[in-house]
XYZ file of C-alpha atoms in Angstrom:
491
model
C -45.110 -35.464 -12.749
C -44.737 -35.611 -16.613
C -42.767 -32.749 -18.109
C -44.607 -31.431 -21.127
C -42.167 -30.545 -23.910
C -42.054 -26.857 -24.824
C -42.744 -25.768 -28.325
C -40.062 -23.177 -29.506
C -41.045 -22.889 -33.221
C -44.476 -23.501 -34.808
C -45.829 -23.112 -38.329
C -49.500 -23.013 -37.864
C -51.219 -26.178 -38.909
C -48.024 -27.749 -40.234
C -45.304 -28.392 -37.736
C -43.999 -27.711 -34.249
C -40.406 -27.874 -33.149
C -39.714 -28.692 -29.498
C -37.049 -27.531 -27.079
C -35.228 -30.974 -27.447
C -34.930 -30.619 -31.195
C -37.841 -33.095 -31.986
C -40.296 -32.111 -34.623
C -44.093 -32.903 -34.883
C -45.659 -32.796 -38.345
C -49.087 -33.863 -37.380
C -51.614 -31.853 -39.475
C -53.577 -29.672 -36.887
C -55.312 -27.477 -39.620
C -58.904 -27.966 -41.078
C -59.770 -31.649 -41.088
C -61.373 -31.414 -44.493
C -57.943 -30.849 -46.249
C -56.132 -33.448 -44.134
C -56.483 -36.149 -46.764
C -54.159 -34.341 -49.021
C -51.333 -34.822 -46.697
C -51.962 -38.608 -46.104
C -49.594 -41.034 -47.521
C -50.578 -43.356 -50.317
C -49.110 -46.803 -50.248
C -47.292 -48.236 -53.347
C -49.062 -50.771 -55.446
C -47.321 -53.033 -57.922
C -50.633 -53.555 -59.822
C -51.629 -50.976 -62.299
C -54.529 -48.752 -61.000
C -55.928 -46.346 -63.522
C -52.986 -47.195 -65.818
C -50.267 -46.582 -63.247
C -48.089 -48.739 -60.930
C -46.226 -47.342 -58.024
C -43.385 -48.745 -55.981
C -40.828 -47.353 -53.452
C -37.203 -48.307 -53.670
C -34.233 -47.569 -51.518
C -31.452 -46.067 -53.522
C -28.787 -46.220 -50.800
C -28.934 -48.591 -47.871
C -26.414 -46.558 -45.814
C -28.100 -43.263 -46.010
C -31.602 -44.763 -46.292
C -32.486 -42.587 -49.260
C -35.782 -43.563 -50.925
C -37.475 -42.811 -54.232
C -41.079 -43.461 -55.476
C -41.375 -44.802 -59.092
C -44.516 -44.333 -61.217
C -44.725 -46.509 -64.263
C -47.339 -46.236 -66.927
C -49.139 -49.318 -68.207
C -48.378 -50.027 -71.850
C -51.061 -51.719 -73.926
C -49.288 -51.333 -77.340
C -46.584 -54.022 -76.759
C -44.102 -51.307 -77.692
C -40.485 -51.877 -76.960
C -39.687 -48.078 -77.134
C -38.076 -46.707 -73.964
C -39.828 -43.924 -71.898
C -38.697 -40.556 -70.804
C -37.858 -40.137 -67.170
C -39.283 -37.180 -65.170
C -37.172 -36.728 -61.963
C -39.341 -35.094 -59.406
C -38.642 -32.996 -56.263
C -41.515 -32.294 -53.963
C -42.179 -28.956 -52.329
C -43.010 -28.026 -48.687
C -40.577 -25.268 -47.905
C -37.966 -27.767 -47.245
C -39.698 -28.528 -44.008
C -42.803 -30.541 -44.749
C -44.429 -33.055 -47.202
C -43.228 -36.352 -48.573
C -43.114 -37.959 -52.076
C -45.950 -40.301 -51.151
C -48.516 -37.648 -50.093
C -51.846 -37.916 -51.778
C -51.695 -34.340 -53.353
C -48.514 -35.419 -55.180
C -49.907 -38.956 -56.058
C -53.070 -37.548 -57.613
C -51.197 -35.011 -59.774
C -48.211 -37.210 -60.852
C -50.180 -40.378 -61.572
C -52.051 -38.251 -63.934
C -49.040 -36.736 -65.574
C -47.656 -40.213 -66.036
C -50.727 -41.202 -67.953
C -50.999 -38.182 -70.166
C -47.074 -37.907 -70.718
C -46.482 -41.665 -71.078
C -43.336 -41.165 -69.105
C -41.788 -42.721 -66.034
C -41.708 -40.406 -62.911
C -39.094 -40.954 -60.193
C -40.021 -38.838 -57.074
C -37.203 -38.274 -54.348
C -38.146 -38.415 -50.704
C -36.304 -35.271 -49.620
C -34.685 -35.042 -46.144
C -36.544 -32.358 -44.151
C -35.488 -29.438 -42.219
C -34.857 -28.346 -39.388
C -33.366 -31.866 -38.719
C -31.585 -31.521 -42.209
C -30.961 -27.875 -42.997
C -30.012 -26.860 -46.439
C -27.995 -27.754 -48.541
C -29.145 -31.320 -47.374
C -32.167 -31.371 -49.630
C -30.250 -30.402 -52.718
C -27.480 -32.747 -52.029
C -29.993 -35.564 -51.576
C -31.652 -34.650 -54.958
C -28.394 -34.680 -56.718
C -27.324 -37.964 -55.187
C -30.556 -39.513 -56.292
C -29.723 -38.305 -59.813
C -26.308 -39.844 -59.739
C -27.978 -43.141 -58.616
C -30.143 -42.945 -61.848
C -26.884 -42.288 -63.801
C -25.386 -45.410 -62.231
C -28.238 -47.362 -63.469
C -27.635 -46.069 -67.068
C -24.134 -47.357 -66.671
C -25.256 -50.682 -65.561
C -23.765 -50.178 -62.118
C -26.930 -51.207 -60.466
C -30.304 -52.559 -61.465
C -33.862 -51.500 -60.917
C -36.133 -53.410 -63.271
C -38.800 -50.706 -63.887
C -36.048 -48.285 -64.934
C -33.599 -50.599 -66.725
C -36.199 -52.263 -68.584
C -38.282 -49.174 -69.591
C -36.421 -45.959 -69.021
C -34.713 -44.062 -71.760
C -31.805 -42.467 -69.958
C -31.073 -40.204 -72.781
C -34.333 -38.161 -71.976
C -34.238 -37.368 -68.331
C -36.076 -34.271 -67.156
C -36.014 -32.496 -63.758
C -39.361 -31.199 -62.307
C -40.094 -29.690 -58.887
C -42.872 -27.979 -57.143
C -42.242 -24.763 -54.941
C -39.199 -25.402 -52.870
C -38.722 -28.498 -55.101
C -38.182 -25.934 -57.986
C -35.185 -24.571 -55.960
C -33.784 -28.153 -55.920
C -34.443 -28.502 -59.709
C -32.128 -25.471 -60.296
C -29.432 -26.618 -57.758
C -29.312 -30.201 -59.212
C -29.194 -28.693 -62.733
C -26.255 -26.588 -61.623
C -24.414 -29.374 -60.178
C -25.216 -31.748 -63.172
C -23.549 -29.338 -65.545
C -20.269 -29.763 -63.616
C -20.014 -33.514 -63.805
C -20.074 -36.252 -66.469
C -23.632 -37.810 -66.566
C -23.029 -39.932 -69.666
C -24.694 -42.166 -70.919
C -27.458 -40.439 -69.225
C -28.422 -37.052 -70.541
C -30.228 -34.335 -68.802
C -32.600 -32.986 -71.538
C -34.658 -30.365 -69.632
C -35.806 -28.797 -66.437
C -39.161 -27.539 -65.072
C -39.061 -25.419 -61.957
C -42.804 -24.948 -61.149
C -43.430 -21.802 -58.839
C -39.981 -22.132 -57.345
C -39.310 -20.606 -53.843
C -37.008 -17.816 -55.157
C -37.128 -14.887 -52.716
C -34.961 -12.065 -51.354
C -34.341 -10.851 -47.775
C -36.605 -7.882 -48.386
C -40.213 -7.927 -49.332
C -41.053 -7.791 -53.092
C -44.204 -5.889 -54.530
C -45.996 -9.055 -55.061
C -45.547 -10.243 -51.556
C -46.919 -6.926 -50.302
C -49.909 -6.865 -52.660
C -50.931 -10.423 -53.511
C -53.528 -12.178 -51.445
C -52.344 -14.544 -48.936
C -53.780 -17.986 -48.443
C -53.690 -20.870 -46.014
C -51.484 -22.647 -48.485
C -48.931 -19.831 -48.763
C -48.596 -16.689 -46.676
C -45.735 -14.535 -45.502
C -45.368 -16.039 -42.168
C -45.114 -19.475 -43.600
C -42.431 -18.261 -46.096
C -40.461 -16.690 -43.376
C -40.899 -19.544 -40.811
C -40.021 -22.447 -43.174
C -36.970 -20.737 -44.561
C -35.875 -19.654 -41.082
C -35.843 -23.418 -40.054
C -34.339 -24.610 -43.491
C -31.476 -22.180 -44.243
C -28.130 -22.757 -42.824
C -27.698 -21.100 -39.388
C -26.739 -17.561 -39.891
C -27.999 -17.282 -43.434
C -30.890 -15.203 -44.635
C -33.129 -15.492 -47.858
C -30.348 -14.028 -50.072
C -28.748 -17.458 -49.870
C -27.976 -18.875 -53.217
C -30.492 -21.628 -52.914
C -33.376 -19.409 -52.147
C -32.029 -16.356 -54.339
C -30.042 -17.816 -57.264
C -30.381 -14.489 -59.084
C -28.764 -12.555 -56.235
C -25.151 -11.410 -55.665
C -24.131 -14.324 -53.565
C -25.088 -16.934 -56.227
C -22.902 -17.886 -59.109
C -23.496 -15.748 -62.242
C -26.257 -17.446 -64.273
C -24.295 -16.729 -67.504
C -21.437 -18.994 -66.284
C -23.607 -21.971 -65.667
C -23.968 -24.958 -67.755
C -27.817 -25.606 -67.666
C -30.248 -27.624 -69.829
C -33.289 -25.949 -71.336
C -35.713 -24.670 -68.792
C -39.587 -24.578 -69.007
C -40.128 -21.994 -66.251
C -43.735 -21.834 -64.727
C -45.192 -18.980 -62.789
C -48.605 -18.340 -61.313
C -50.073 -14.932 -61.745
C -51.284 -14.610 -58.241
C -48.210 -16.178 -56.580
C -47.023 -14.216 -53.536
C -43.449 -14.594 -54.705
C -44.169 -13.976 -58.406
C -41.872 -10.872 -58.610
C -38.842 -12.646 -57.428
C -39.636 -15.636 -59.464
C -39.632 -13.273 -62.472
C -36.261 -11.883 -61.454
C -34.719 -15.394 -61.896
C -36.312 -15.570 -65.315
C -35.002 -12.293 -66.336
C -31.560 -13.425 -65.102
C -31.799 -16.538 -67.244
C -32.667 -14.478 -70.275
C -29.880 -11.983 -69.567
C -27.476 -14.980 -69.152
C -28.480 -16.132 -72.636
C -29.932 -19.416 -71.320
C -32.482 -21.543 -72.947
C -35.590 -20.747 -71.005
C -39.282 -20.615 -71.769
C -41.862 -18.933 -69.484
C -45.372 -20.146 -68.885
C -47.612 -18.123 -66.653
C -50.897 -19.534 -65.317
C -53.544 -16.761 -65.077
C -55.802 -16.098 -62.154
C -54.273 -18.734 -59.697
C -51.732 -18.840 -56.954
C -48.696 -20.799 -55.714
C -48.920 -24.477 -56.546
C -52.642 -24.243 -57.270
C -52.677 -27.612 -59.106
C -51.728 -29.535 -55.915
C -55.004 -28.348 -54.189
C -57.388 -31.048 -55.220
C -60.329 -29.393 -53.563
C -59.738 -26.213 -55.701
C -59.098 -28.134 -58.765
C -62.412 -29.833 -58.409
C -64.563 -27.044 -57.169
C -63.014 -23.784 -58.641
C -63.396 -23.540 -62.479
C -60.487 -21.373 -62.806
C -58.095 -23.563 -60.871
C -59.513 -26.627 -62.664
C -58.982 -24.863 -66.045
C -55.482 -23.694 -65.447
C -54.579 -27.218 -64.145
C -55.777 -28.710 -67.436
C -53.508 -26.185 -69.286
C -50.462 -26.968 -67.174
C -50.828 -30.791 -67.319
C -52.968 -31.812 -70.362
C -52.703 -29.267 -73.135
C -51.869 -31.502 -76.059
C -51.536 -29.361 -79.123
C -51.870 -25.984 -80.919
C -55.468 -26.109 -82.358
C -55.898 -25.086 -85.820
C -52.356 -25.866 -87.008
C -52.020 -28.507 -89.493
C -49.144 -30.483 -87.920
C -50.264 -29.707 -84.319
C -51.694 -33.055 -83.509
C -48.708 -35.207 -84.525
C -48.533 -38.027 -81.869
C -44.681 -37.728 -81.650
C -45.091 -34.649 -79.622
C -45.291 -36.827 -76.636
C -44.505 -35.217 -73.211
C -43.685 -31.596 -73.781
C -46.725 -30.700 -75.847
C -48.900 -32.619 -73.360
C -47.338 -30.770 -70.509
C -47.072 -27.324 -71.691
C -49.410 -24.958 -73.447
C -46.736 -22.404 -72.557
C -44.931 -23.701 -75.589
C -47.746 -22.591 -77.858
C -45.984 -19.697 -79.504
C -42.836 -21.746 -80.194
C -44.920 -24.666 -81.450
C -46.747 -22.313 -83.972
C -43.318 -21.095 -85.028
C -41.900 -24.504 -85.629
C -45.141 -25.730 -87.309
C -44.963 -22.832 -89.725
C -41.388 -23.541 -90.457
C -42.174 -27.101 -91.230
C -45.224 -26.272 -93.513
C -43.157 -23.733 -95.373
C -40.530 -26.242 -96.119
C -43.240 -28.712 -97.170
C -44.848 -26.317 -99.647
C -41.541 -25.050 -100.858
C -40.411 -28.592 -101.620
C -43.400 -29.056 -103.971
C -42.117 -26.295 -106.275
C -39.443 -26.464 -108.898
C -37.361 -23.916 -110.681
C -38.746 -20.471 -111.234
C -42.054 -21.401 -109.728
C -40.250 -22.343 -106.492
C -38.417 -18.997 -106.378
C -41.611 -17.034 -106.973
C -43.449 -19.099 -104.261
C -40.645 -18.293 -101.798
C -40.791 -14.653 -102.641
C -44.583 -14.708 -102.144
C -44.305 -16.281 -98.783
C -41.599 -13.863 -97.660
C -43.835 -10.762 -98.804
C -46.534 -11.731 -96.470
C -44.729 -11.607 -93.129
C -43.769 -8.806 -90.844
C -40.040 -8.255 -90.911
C -38.118 -7.338 -87.831
C -34.734 -8.031 -86.171
C -36.272 -10.529 -83.648
C -35.250 -14.119 -84.746
C -37.718 -16.993 -84.800
C -35.348 -19.705 -84.593
C -36.137 -23.054 -82.971
C -35.896 -22.117 -79.209
C -35.530 -24.297 -76.189
C -39.185 -25.300 -76.224
C -38.927 -26.761 -79.762
C -35.514 -28.423 -78.728
C -37.255 -30.000 -75.677
C -39.974 -31.446 -77.927
C -37.321 -32.905 -80.365
C -35.320 -34.270 -77.307
C -38.401 -35.889 -75.975
C -39.412 -37.405 -79.416
C -36.106 -39.438 -79.434
C -35.103 -42.036 -81.978
C -38.523 -42.175 -83.693
C -38.655 -38.585 -84.481
C -36.976 -38.800 -87.914
C -39.110 -41.732 -89.003
C -42.352 -40.208 -87.653
C -41.409 -36.760 -89.184
C -40.867 -38.449 -92.576
C -44.291 -40.280 -92.278
C -46.334 -37.310 -91.047
C -44.742 -34.848 -93.520
C -45.229 -37.049 -96.424
C -48.992 -37.395 -95.462
C -49.225 -33.688 -94.726
C -47.633 -32.876 -98.076
C -50.145 -34.814 -100.067
C -53.037 -33.168 -97.996
C -51.558 -29.681 -98.590
C -51.013 -30.131 -102.136
C -54.532 -31.637 -102.790
C -56.704 -29.734 -100.452
C -55.217 -27.013 -98.252
C -53.023 -24.843 -100.540
C -56.059 -23.499 -102.535
C -57.542 -22.083 -99.471
C -54.706 -21.011 -97.321
C -54.651 -17.417 -96.120
C -51.105 -16.391 -95.683
C -51.960 -13.211 -93.943
C -52.887 -15.086 -90.926
C -50.658 -18.059 -91.500
C -47.543 -16.021 -91.323
C -48.346 -13.436 -88.809
C -45.079 -13.482 -86.765
C -41.789 -11.627 -87.313
C -39.113 -13.208 -89.343
C -35.479 -12.301 -90.208
C -32.798 -13.748 -92.405
C -31.819 -16.677 -90.275
C -35.372 -17.905 -90.339
C -35.473 -17.630 -94.187
C -32.298 -19.569 -94.303
C -33.809 -22.210 -91.979
C -36.894 -22.626 -94.235
C -35.320 -22.424 -97.662
C -31.651 -23.472 -97.017
C -28.695 -21.370 -97.689
C -28.312 -22.963 -101.157
C -31.599 -21.582 -102.178
C -31.025 -18.388 -100.306
C -33.761 -15.620 -100.358
C -32.368 -12.193 -99.404
C -34.593 -10.382 -97.022
C -33.527 -6.916 -98.171
C -34.428 -7.921 -101.757
C -37.879 -8.850 -100.630
C -38.365 -5.486 -98.891
C -37.295 -3.584 -102.032
C -39.043 -5.554 -104.692
C -42.760 -6.152 -105.384
C -43.695 -9.669 -106.468
C -44.273 -10.504 -110.120
C -45.833 -13.387 -111.910
C -48.095 -14.344 -109.097
C -50.572 -15.516 -111.690
C -48.084 -18.363 -112.695
C -48.440 -19.756 -109.076
C -51.202 -22.075 -107.821
C -54.381 -20.123 -108.313
C -55.362 -20.507 -104.634
C -52.105 -18.976 -103.560
C -52.593 -16.114 -106.124
C -55.942 -15.436 -104.621
C -54.692 -15.074 -101.098
C -51.743 -13.111 -102.330
C -53.881 -10.601 -103.864
C -55.896 -9.961 -100.643
C -52.654 -9.204 -98.742
C -50.305 -7.782 -101.376
C -48.284 -4.826 -100.394
C -48.344 -5.351 -96.723
C -44.700 -4.809 -96.351
C -44.117 -2.131 -98.905
């Protein structure tokens, strides 16, 4: 008589743990979604502009990575940014070669023109935490070794810019992003540089239910039982959800303020079950004075962009996925379509406000440089008089810094070219019709004025507040007309 193994733990549809410690991850849910969890084999040939191969990073441990390489038709010798990816799955399921990751990240490779390296994460309960985070960090050190010529992987050594490495992770992969970023701040990665991190809907929770867990709609892709069961299998024995890996904003975790972190682009979904605790971490980052930008996808839930069926069939999911992956520019801004805003502007509409600010700054500098002497001073005063004054600075924040990081070596050259062309356009065509009341609509303080005009040409903000403009008729007629429409706004 054959003894049938007894199931001692089960996460419906996803996995079963047997009494002998073995795990069965055969999908038993609806067959119509099974294809999303099917592995996609690597292909050295470029298919839809992307080639894929799997490599073994360490023979002893057997750790593997999947590399996505974009096809290049421009014969460019410029190196490409590296996006270092950690997949989700509650630390218990999914693999880097699953179709749902393949379809999203091949698309990101194309639109971002970047190399993606995706880590095959060791799964719990066979490998409980911190195994997944340790494996992620070890994989990053492998990349560092390549940058030091202590190994060779042709796709990376020939095409990767090790000075522009970005971490990205979905769901529990977002937890790994943060843990790897923390560890990276404690070691010397040079000559490689960690330029930014993107936790997307990270699995940050607490041992007690949050308001969003109690009120948000549960789905087959994420419900409270799944959260509890996966983390019960993944966390170290004896730990609860207040563990630093799942609750990095909690008392058991290192103080965020003390951490050496790269800039974060932090992505949250409006209808995510764990939105409230995700936002707790964001607030901890802000309180700790870290560079962090927040992007919220509206009307969608946890890891919505990985659900290919919903992306295709549901207009809201499809639209929000477009915003997350393919938003390329800030429409209507004169410098918004500059092609050197390669990866970050492609990936993140969430940087819209910061991009608007930095675009305004560049435009003000352009116009100001066209003026000389007293005319220049009057022009500066005129511009300043049209803004709303507050104590909130509009300095270049992490979003803008990440843009510059991704632009790399060619940024100064391209800036010079684009600014020269734009300067001619502004002088010839745009200045006469600019409406500064809408163009300069955000708060500004003294630091911003110094950034725009330079400390040698300093414009004192208090002087602007206490003094009405004069001689506007001496300025460009188009500017003067717009000035008259909005004159006196700050007085």
